[in-house]
Coordinates of C-alpha atoms in Angstrom, one line a residue:
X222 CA -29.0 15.4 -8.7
X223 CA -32.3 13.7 -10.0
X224 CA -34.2 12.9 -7.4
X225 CA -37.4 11.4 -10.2
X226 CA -35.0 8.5 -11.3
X227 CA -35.1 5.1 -9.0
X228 CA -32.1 4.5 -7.2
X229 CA -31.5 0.8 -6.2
X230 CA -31.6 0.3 -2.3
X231 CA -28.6 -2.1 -3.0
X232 CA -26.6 0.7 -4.8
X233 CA -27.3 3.2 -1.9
X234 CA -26.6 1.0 0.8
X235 CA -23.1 -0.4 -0.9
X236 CA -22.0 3.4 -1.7
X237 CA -23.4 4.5 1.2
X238 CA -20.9 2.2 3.4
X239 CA -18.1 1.9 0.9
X240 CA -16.2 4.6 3.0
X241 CA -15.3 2.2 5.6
X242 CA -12.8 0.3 2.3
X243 CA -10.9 4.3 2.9
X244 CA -10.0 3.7 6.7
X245 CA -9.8 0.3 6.5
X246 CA -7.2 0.4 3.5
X247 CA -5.5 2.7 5.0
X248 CA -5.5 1.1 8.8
X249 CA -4.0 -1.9 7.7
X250 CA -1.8 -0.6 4.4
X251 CA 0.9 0.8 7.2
X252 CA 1.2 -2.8 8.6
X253 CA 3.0 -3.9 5.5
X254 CA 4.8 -0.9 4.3
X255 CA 6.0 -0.2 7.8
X256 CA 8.8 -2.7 7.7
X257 CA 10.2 -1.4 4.3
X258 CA 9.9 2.2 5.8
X259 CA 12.1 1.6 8.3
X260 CA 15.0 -0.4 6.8
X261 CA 14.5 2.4 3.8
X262 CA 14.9 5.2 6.2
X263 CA 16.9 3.6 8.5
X264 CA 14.3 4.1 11.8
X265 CA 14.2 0.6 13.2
X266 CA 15.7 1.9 16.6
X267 CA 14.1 4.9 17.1
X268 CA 10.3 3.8 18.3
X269 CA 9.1 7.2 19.1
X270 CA 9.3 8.0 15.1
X271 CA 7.8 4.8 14.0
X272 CA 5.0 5.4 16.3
X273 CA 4.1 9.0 15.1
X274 CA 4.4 8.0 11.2
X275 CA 2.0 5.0 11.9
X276 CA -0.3 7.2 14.1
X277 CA -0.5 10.6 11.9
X278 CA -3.7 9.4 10.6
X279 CA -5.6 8.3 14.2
X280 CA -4.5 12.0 15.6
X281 CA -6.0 13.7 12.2
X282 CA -9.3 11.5 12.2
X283 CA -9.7 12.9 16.3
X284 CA -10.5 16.6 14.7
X285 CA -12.1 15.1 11.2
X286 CA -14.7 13.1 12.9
X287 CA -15.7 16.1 15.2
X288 CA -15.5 18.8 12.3
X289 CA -17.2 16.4 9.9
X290 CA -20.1 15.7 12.4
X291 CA -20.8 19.1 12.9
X292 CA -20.2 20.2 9.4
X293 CA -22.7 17.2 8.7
X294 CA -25.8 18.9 10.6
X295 CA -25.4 21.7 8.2
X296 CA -24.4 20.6 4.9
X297 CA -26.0 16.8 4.9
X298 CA -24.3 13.6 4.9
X299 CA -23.6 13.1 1.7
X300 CA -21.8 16.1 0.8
X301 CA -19.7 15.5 3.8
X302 CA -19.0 12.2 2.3
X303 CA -17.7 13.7 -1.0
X304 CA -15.3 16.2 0.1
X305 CA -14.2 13.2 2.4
X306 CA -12.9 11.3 -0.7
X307 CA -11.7 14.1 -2.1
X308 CA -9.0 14.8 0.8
X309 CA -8.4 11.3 1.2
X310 CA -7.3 10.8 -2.7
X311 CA -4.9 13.7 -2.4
X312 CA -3.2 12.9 1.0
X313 CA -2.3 9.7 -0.6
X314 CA -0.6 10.3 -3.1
X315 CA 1.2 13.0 -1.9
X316 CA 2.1 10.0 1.0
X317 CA 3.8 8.3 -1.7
X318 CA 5.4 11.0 -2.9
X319 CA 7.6 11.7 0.5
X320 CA 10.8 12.7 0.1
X321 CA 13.8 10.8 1.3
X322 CA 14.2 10.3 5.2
X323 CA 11.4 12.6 4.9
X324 CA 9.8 11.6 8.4
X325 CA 8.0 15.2 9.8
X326 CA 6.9 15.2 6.0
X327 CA 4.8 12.0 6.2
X328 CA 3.5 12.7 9.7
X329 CA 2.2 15.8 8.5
X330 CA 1.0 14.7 5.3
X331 CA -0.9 11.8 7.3
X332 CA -2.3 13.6 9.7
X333 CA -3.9 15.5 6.5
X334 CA -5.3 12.1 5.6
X335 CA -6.8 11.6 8.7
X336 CA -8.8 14.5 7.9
X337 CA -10.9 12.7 6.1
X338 CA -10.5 9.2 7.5
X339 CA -12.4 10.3 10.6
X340 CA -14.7 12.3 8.6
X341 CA -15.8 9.0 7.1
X342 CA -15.9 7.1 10.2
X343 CA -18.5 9.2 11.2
X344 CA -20.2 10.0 8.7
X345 CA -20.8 6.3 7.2
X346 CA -22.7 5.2 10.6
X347 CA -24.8 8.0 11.2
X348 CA -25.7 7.9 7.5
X349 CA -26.4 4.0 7.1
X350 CA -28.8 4.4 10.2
X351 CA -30.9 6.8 9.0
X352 CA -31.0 5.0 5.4
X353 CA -31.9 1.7 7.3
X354 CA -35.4 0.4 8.6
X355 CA -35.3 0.1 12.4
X356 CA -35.5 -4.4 11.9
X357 CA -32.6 -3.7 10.0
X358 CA -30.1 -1.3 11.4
X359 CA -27.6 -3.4 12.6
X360 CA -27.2 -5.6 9.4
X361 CA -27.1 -2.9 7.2
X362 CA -25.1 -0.6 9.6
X363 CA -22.8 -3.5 10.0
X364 CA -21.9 -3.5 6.2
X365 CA -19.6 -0.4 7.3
X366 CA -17.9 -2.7 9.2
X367 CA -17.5 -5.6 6.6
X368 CA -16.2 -2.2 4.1
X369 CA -14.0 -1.8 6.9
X370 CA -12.1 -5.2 7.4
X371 CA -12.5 -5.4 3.5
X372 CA -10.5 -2.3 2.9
X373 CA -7.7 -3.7 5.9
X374 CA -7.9 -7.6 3.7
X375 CA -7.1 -6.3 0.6
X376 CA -4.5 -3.5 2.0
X377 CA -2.9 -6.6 3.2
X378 CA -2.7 -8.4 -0.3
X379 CA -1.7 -5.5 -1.7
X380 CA 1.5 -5.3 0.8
X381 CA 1.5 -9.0 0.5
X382 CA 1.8 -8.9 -3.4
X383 CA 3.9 -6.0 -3.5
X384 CA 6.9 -7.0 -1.1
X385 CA 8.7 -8.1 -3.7
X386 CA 9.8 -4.4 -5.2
X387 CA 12.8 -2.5 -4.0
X388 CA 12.0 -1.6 -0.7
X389 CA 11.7 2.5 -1.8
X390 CA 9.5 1.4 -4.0
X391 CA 7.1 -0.6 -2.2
X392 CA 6.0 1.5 0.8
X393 CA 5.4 4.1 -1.7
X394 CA 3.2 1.8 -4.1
X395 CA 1.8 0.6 -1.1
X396 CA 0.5 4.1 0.3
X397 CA -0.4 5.5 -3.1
X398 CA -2.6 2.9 -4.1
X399 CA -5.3 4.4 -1.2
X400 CA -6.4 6.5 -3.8
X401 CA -8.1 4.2 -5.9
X402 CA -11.2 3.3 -3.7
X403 CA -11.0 7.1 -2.6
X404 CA -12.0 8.0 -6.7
X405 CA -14.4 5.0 -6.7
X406 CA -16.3 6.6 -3.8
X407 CA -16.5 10.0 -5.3
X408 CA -17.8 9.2 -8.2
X409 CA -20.6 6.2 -6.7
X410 CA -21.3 9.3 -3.7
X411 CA -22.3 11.7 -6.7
X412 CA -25.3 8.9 -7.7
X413 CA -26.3 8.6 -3.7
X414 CA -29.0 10.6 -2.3
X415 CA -29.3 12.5 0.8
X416 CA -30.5 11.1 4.0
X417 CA -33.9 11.5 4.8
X418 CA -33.8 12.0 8.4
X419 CA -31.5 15.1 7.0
X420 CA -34.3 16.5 4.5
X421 CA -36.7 16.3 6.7
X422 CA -34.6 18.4 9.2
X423 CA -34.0 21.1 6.0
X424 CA -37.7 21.4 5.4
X425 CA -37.3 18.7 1.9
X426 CA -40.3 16.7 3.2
X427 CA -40.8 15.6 -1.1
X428 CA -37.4 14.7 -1.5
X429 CA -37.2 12.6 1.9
X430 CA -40.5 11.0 0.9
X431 CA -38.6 10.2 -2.4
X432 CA -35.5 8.9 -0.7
X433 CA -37.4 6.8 1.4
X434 CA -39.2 5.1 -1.8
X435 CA -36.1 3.7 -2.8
X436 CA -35.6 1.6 0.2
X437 CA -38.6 0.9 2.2
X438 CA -40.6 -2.2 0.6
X439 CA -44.1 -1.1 2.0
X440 CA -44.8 2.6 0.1
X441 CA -47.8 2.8 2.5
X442 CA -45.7 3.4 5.4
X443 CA -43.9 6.4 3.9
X444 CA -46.2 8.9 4.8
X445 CA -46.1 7.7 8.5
X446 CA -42.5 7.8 9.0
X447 CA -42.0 10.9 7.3
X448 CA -44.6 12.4 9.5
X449 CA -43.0 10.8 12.9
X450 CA -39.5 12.2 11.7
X451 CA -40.8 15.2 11.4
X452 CA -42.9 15.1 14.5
X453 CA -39.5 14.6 16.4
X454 CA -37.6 17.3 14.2
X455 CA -40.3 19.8 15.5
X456 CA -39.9 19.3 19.1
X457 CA -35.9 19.3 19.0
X458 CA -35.4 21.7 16.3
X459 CA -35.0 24.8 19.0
X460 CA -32.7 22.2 20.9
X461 CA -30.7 21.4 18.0
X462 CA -30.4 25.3 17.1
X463 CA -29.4 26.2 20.8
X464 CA -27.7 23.5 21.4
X465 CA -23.6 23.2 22.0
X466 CA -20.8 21.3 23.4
X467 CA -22.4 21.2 26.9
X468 CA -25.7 20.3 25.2
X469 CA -24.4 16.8 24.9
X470 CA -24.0 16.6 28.4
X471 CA -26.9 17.8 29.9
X472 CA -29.0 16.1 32.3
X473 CA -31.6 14.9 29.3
X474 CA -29.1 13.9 26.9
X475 CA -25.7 12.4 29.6
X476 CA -26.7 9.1 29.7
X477 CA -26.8 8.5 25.5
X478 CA -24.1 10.6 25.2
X479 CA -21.7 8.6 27.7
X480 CA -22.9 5.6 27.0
X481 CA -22.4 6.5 22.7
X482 CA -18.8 7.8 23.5
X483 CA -17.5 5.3 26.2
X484 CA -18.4 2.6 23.7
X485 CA -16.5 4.2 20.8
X486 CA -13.5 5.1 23.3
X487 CA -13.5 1.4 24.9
X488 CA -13.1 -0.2 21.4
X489 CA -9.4 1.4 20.8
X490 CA -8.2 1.1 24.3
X491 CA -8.8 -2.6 24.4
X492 CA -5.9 -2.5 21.7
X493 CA -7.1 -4.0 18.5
X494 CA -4.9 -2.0 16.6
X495 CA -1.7 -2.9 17.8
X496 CA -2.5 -5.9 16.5
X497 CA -3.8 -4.7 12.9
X498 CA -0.7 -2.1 12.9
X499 CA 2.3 -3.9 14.1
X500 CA 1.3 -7.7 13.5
X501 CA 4.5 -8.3 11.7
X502 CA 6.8 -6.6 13.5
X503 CA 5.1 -8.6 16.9
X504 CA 5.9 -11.9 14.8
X505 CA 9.4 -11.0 14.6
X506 CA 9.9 -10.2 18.4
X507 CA 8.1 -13.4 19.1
X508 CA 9.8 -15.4 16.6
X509 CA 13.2 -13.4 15.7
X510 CA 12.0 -13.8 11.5
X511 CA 12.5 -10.4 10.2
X512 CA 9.5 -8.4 10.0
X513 CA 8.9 -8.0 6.1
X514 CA 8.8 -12.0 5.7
X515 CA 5.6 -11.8 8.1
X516 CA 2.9 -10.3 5.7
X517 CA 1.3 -13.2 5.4
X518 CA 0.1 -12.9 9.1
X519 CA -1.9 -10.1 8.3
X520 CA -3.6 -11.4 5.4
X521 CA -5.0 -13.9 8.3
X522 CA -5.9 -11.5 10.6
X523 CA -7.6 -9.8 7.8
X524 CA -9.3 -13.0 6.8
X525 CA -10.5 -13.8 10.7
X526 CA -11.9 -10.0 9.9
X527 CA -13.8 -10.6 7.3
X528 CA -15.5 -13.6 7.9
X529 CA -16.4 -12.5 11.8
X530 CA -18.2 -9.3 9.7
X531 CA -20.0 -11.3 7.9
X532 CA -21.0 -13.5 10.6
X533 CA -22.6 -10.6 12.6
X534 CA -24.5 -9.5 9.5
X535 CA -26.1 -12.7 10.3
X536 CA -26.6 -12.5 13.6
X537 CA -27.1 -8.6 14.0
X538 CA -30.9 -9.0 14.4
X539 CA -30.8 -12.2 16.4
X540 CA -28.9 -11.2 19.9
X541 CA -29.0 -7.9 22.1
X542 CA -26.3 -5.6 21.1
X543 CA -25.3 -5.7 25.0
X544 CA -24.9 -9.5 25.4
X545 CA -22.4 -9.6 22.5
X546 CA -20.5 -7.0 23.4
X547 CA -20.5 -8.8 27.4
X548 CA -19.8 -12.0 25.6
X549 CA -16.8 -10.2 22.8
X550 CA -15.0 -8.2 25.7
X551 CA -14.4 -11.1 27.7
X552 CA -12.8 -13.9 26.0
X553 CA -11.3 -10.8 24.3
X554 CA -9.9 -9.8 27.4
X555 CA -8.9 -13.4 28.3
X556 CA -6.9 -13.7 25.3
X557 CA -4.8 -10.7 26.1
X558 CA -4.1 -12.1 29.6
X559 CA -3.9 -15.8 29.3
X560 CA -0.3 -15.9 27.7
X561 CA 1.2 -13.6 30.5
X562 CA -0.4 -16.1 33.0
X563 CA 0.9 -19.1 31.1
X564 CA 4.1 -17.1 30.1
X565 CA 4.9 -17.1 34.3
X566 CA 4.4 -20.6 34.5
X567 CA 5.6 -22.0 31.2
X568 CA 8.6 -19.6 30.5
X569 CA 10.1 -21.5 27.7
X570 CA 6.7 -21.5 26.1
X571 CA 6.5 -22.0 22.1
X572 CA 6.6 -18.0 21.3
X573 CA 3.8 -18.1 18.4
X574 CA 1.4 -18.9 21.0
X575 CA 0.8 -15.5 21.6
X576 CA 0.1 -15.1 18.0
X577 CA -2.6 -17.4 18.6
X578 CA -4.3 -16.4 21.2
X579 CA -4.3 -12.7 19.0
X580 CA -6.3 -14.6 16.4
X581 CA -8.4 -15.6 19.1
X582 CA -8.8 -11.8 20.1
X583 CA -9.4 -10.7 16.3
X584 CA -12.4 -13.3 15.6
X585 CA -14.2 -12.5 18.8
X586 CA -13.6 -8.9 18.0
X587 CA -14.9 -8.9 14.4
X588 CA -18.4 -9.9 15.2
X589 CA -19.1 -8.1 18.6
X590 CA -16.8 -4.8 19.5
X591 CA -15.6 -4.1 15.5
X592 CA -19.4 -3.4 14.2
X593 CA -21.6 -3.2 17.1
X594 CA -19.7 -0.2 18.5
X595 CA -20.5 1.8 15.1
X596 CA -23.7 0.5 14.9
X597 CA -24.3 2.0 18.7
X598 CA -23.0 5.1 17.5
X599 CA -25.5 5.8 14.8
X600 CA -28.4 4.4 16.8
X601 CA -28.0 5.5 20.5
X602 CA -27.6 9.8 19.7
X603 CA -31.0 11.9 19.6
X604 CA -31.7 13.8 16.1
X605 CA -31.2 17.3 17.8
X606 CA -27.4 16.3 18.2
X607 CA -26.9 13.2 16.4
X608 CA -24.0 15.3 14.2
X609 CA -22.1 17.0 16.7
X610 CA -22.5 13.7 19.5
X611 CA -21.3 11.2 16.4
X612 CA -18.7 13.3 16.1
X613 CA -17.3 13.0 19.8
X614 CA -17.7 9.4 19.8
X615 CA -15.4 9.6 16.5
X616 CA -12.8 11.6 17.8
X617 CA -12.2 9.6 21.8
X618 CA -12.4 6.6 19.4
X619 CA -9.8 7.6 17.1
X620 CA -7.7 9.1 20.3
X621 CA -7.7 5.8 21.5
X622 CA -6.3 4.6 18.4
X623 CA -3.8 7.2 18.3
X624 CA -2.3 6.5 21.2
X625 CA -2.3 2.3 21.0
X626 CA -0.2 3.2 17.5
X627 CA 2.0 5.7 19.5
X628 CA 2.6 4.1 22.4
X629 CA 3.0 0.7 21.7
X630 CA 6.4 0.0 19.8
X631 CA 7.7 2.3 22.9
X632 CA 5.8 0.0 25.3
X633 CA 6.7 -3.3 23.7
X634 CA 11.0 -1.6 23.8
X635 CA 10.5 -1.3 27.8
X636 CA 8.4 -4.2 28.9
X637 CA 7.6 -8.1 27.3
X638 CA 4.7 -8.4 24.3
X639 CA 3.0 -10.4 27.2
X640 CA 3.0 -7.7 29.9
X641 CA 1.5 -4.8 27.7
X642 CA -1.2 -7.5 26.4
X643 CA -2.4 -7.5 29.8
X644 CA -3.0 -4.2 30.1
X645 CA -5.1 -4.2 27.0
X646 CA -6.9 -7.2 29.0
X647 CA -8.0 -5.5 32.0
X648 CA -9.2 -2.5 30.0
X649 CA -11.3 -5.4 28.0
X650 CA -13.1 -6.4 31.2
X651 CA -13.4 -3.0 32.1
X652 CA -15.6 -2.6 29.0
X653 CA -17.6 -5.6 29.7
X654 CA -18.2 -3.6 32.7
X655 CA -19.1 0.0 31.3
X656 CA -21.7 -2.4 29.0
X657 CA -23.3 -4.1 32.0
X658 CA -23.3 -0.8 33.8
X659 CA -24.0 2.1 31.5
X660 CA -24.8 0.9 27.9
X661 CA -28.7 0.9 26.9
X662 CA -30.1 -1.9 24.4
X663 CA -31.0 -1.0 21.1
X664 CA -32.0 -3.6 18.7
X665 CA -34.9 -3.7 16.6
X666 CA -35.8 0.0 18.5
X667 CA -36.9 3.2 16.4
X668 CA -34.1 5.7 17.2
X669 CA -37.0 7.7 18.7
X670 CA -38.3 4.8 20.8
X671 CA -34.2 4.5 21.7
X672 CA -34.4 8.3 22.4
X673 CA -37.0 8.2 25.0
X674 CA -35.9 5.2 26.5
X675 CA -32.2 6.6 26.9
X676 CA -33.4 10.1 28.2
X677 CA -34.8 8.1 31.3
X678 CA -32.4 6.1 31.9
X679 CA -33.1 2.9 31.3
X680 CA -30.8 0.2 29.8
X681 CA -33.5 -2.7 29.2

């Protein structure tokens, strides 16, 4: 790679997020195929099925994210990044190449994909913060999160536009069609450069200072925030070479660590992605409409997605990181629960009303728990195990997706929409709690300043 030739900052943060549009596409392409999958291969009574095809990918992004994170720490970011796309082009196409009532085929081929899908969604984070300035970590860290809801949006048009094929022939287009921003990444990842923080680690204390021309405004600041990278890389470089899974939970490093990975697990369990992977078929139980005439629902929810990314990148600078995660997790949380309180009084109550308070759910999670919980994750870990402790919070998050996609067509077949809602509720106050109770501030904070600050203790 030529490191002499000026890379625009705009280029590298873009490419540098753009694998967030791989998960997202691929989170919200199964909403839409789903329904064609099932009258195609005849599975609309057997839950436990439909609920391992659409979860393959959460249980292969648990071991990705880890592998990736600690692969990361030795091979660098970007090259992570790379093989990344790489595994995600292949897995989809061989998705939509499944054969016939091939349903152990999928799952296995998906949980291939997810390879790579957790890969990315630790690996985009942890890169974008060490790319970013510290006044402007969260905006740019939350452009993963805009990638994200960008790749879910335009998974939904594509279901939405393709809908109209034989249904064979749609779930398959539908699947396949992940490929394309997987060969857009690889090739704009082969122009990106490798993050400083990373060089610096390896000894590359020219190339970092290069890296760090292209996308700090004052040059005269280089030199001191190459030296203060360094400075920490010294002191935790013996750490980071002894270190190991109990490292992370050591008395110095506990606090971070639970407060990183309690944050990333908290953000599934609420339930979000029931809604992202089952929105049509949660219309037709509510309304009786069959399932495959409801794809325009999740073009709304992917909408409501959109714009609340966009609205954090304008706030991400302006409020604590704690209070809008406080603020997001409760009307979150009241949304869930409201329509089984009003469900008990009202029982003949229009049934779309649930569907509304979901949209409710979706904006307030788009601008607090969606981004700030990746932004947390690239900001909150030391540099001595930043790789391996990015990677944890990946996998508990994507275990927690893994099981809402499991579990929820069987809940939803043994108990109303309404009462599993709830449950997602409580555990929405319950991360309101861990916040209050656990979670250190961040903004506008060095990630040394937010190292020392978390190794005491202190959440202020």
């Amino acid at each position: 790679m030529n490191t002499e030739k000026k890379i625009p900052s705009g280029f590298i943060y873009f490419f540098g997020s753009f694998g967030g549009i791989l998960f997202g596409y691929d989170i919200g392409v199964m909403t839409g195929a789903l329904p064609f999958l099932q009258h195609d291969w005849a599975l609309q009574n057997n839950a436990t099925i439909v609920g391992w095809i659409t979860s393959a990918v959460m249980f292969g992004a648990i071991f990705g994210g880890a592998l990736a994170g600690q692969l990361a720490d030795k091979l660098g970011r970007r090259k992570m990044i790379l093989i990344s796309s790489i595994i995600f082009a292949i897995g989809s196409l061989l998705s939509s190449f499944a054969p016939h009532d091939g349903q152990y085929y999928l799952i296995i081929v998906r949980i291939f994909l997810g390879l790579a899908v957790g890969a990315a969604s630790a690996l985009v984070p942890a890169y974008m913060s060490e790319m970013a300035p510290a006044n402007l970590r969260g905006r740019l860290t939350g452009i993963n999160q805009t990638m994200i809801v960008s790749g879910m949006l335009l998974s939904y048009i594509m279901d939405y536009l393709l809908k109209g094929l034989p249904e064979q022939i749609a779930w398959r287009s539908m699947l396949g069609l992940a490929a394309v921003p997987a060969v857009i990444l690889f090739f704009g990842v082969l122009r990106l450069p490798e993050s400083p923080r990373f060089l610096v680690k390896a000894g590359k204390l020219d190339e970092a200072r290069t890296v760090l021309s292209y996308i700090r405004k004052d040059a005269s600041t280089i030199d001191d925030e190459v030296k203060s990278i360094q400075e920490t890389a010294k002191e935790e470089v013996s750490a980071a070479k002894k270190s190991s899974w109990a490292t992370l939970f050591n008395g110095k490093y506990r606090y971070l660590v639970i407060a990183g990975v309690g944050v990333a697990a908290f953000q599934q369990f609420q339930g979000a992605n029931a809604i992202f992977y089952y929105i049509p078929l949660i219309v037709e139980k509510a309304t009786g409409n069959s399932a495959s005439s409801a794809l325009l629902w999740p073009i709304v929810q992917g909408v409501l997605l959109v714009v609340g990314s966009l609205v954090f990148l304008w706030i991400a600078e302006k409020f604590n990181r704690r209070t809008l995660l406080m603020i997001g997790g409760g009307v979150m949380g009241l949304s869930f629960i409201l329509p089984a309180i009003i469900n008990s009084l009202v029982p003949n109550m229009n049934p779309m009303m649930i569907v509304v308070f979901l949209s409710i759910y979706v904006a307030f999670y788009s601008f607090t728990w969606a981004p700030l919980t990746w932004v947390l994750v690239g900001e909150v870990f030391p540099l001595a195990i930043r790789g391996r402790a990015s990677g944890l919070a990946s996998s508990f998050n994507w275990i927690g997706s893994f099981l809402v996609g499991l579990l929820f067509p069987v809940m939803t077949a043994s108990m109303s929409q309404e009462a599993v809602f709830a449950i997602f509720g409580v555990i929405c106050i319950l991360g309101v709690i861990f916040v209050k109770t656990c979670v250190p501030e961040t903004r506008g904070r060095t990630l040394e300043e937010i190292e020392e600050q978390g190794t005491k203790g202190r959440k202020e």
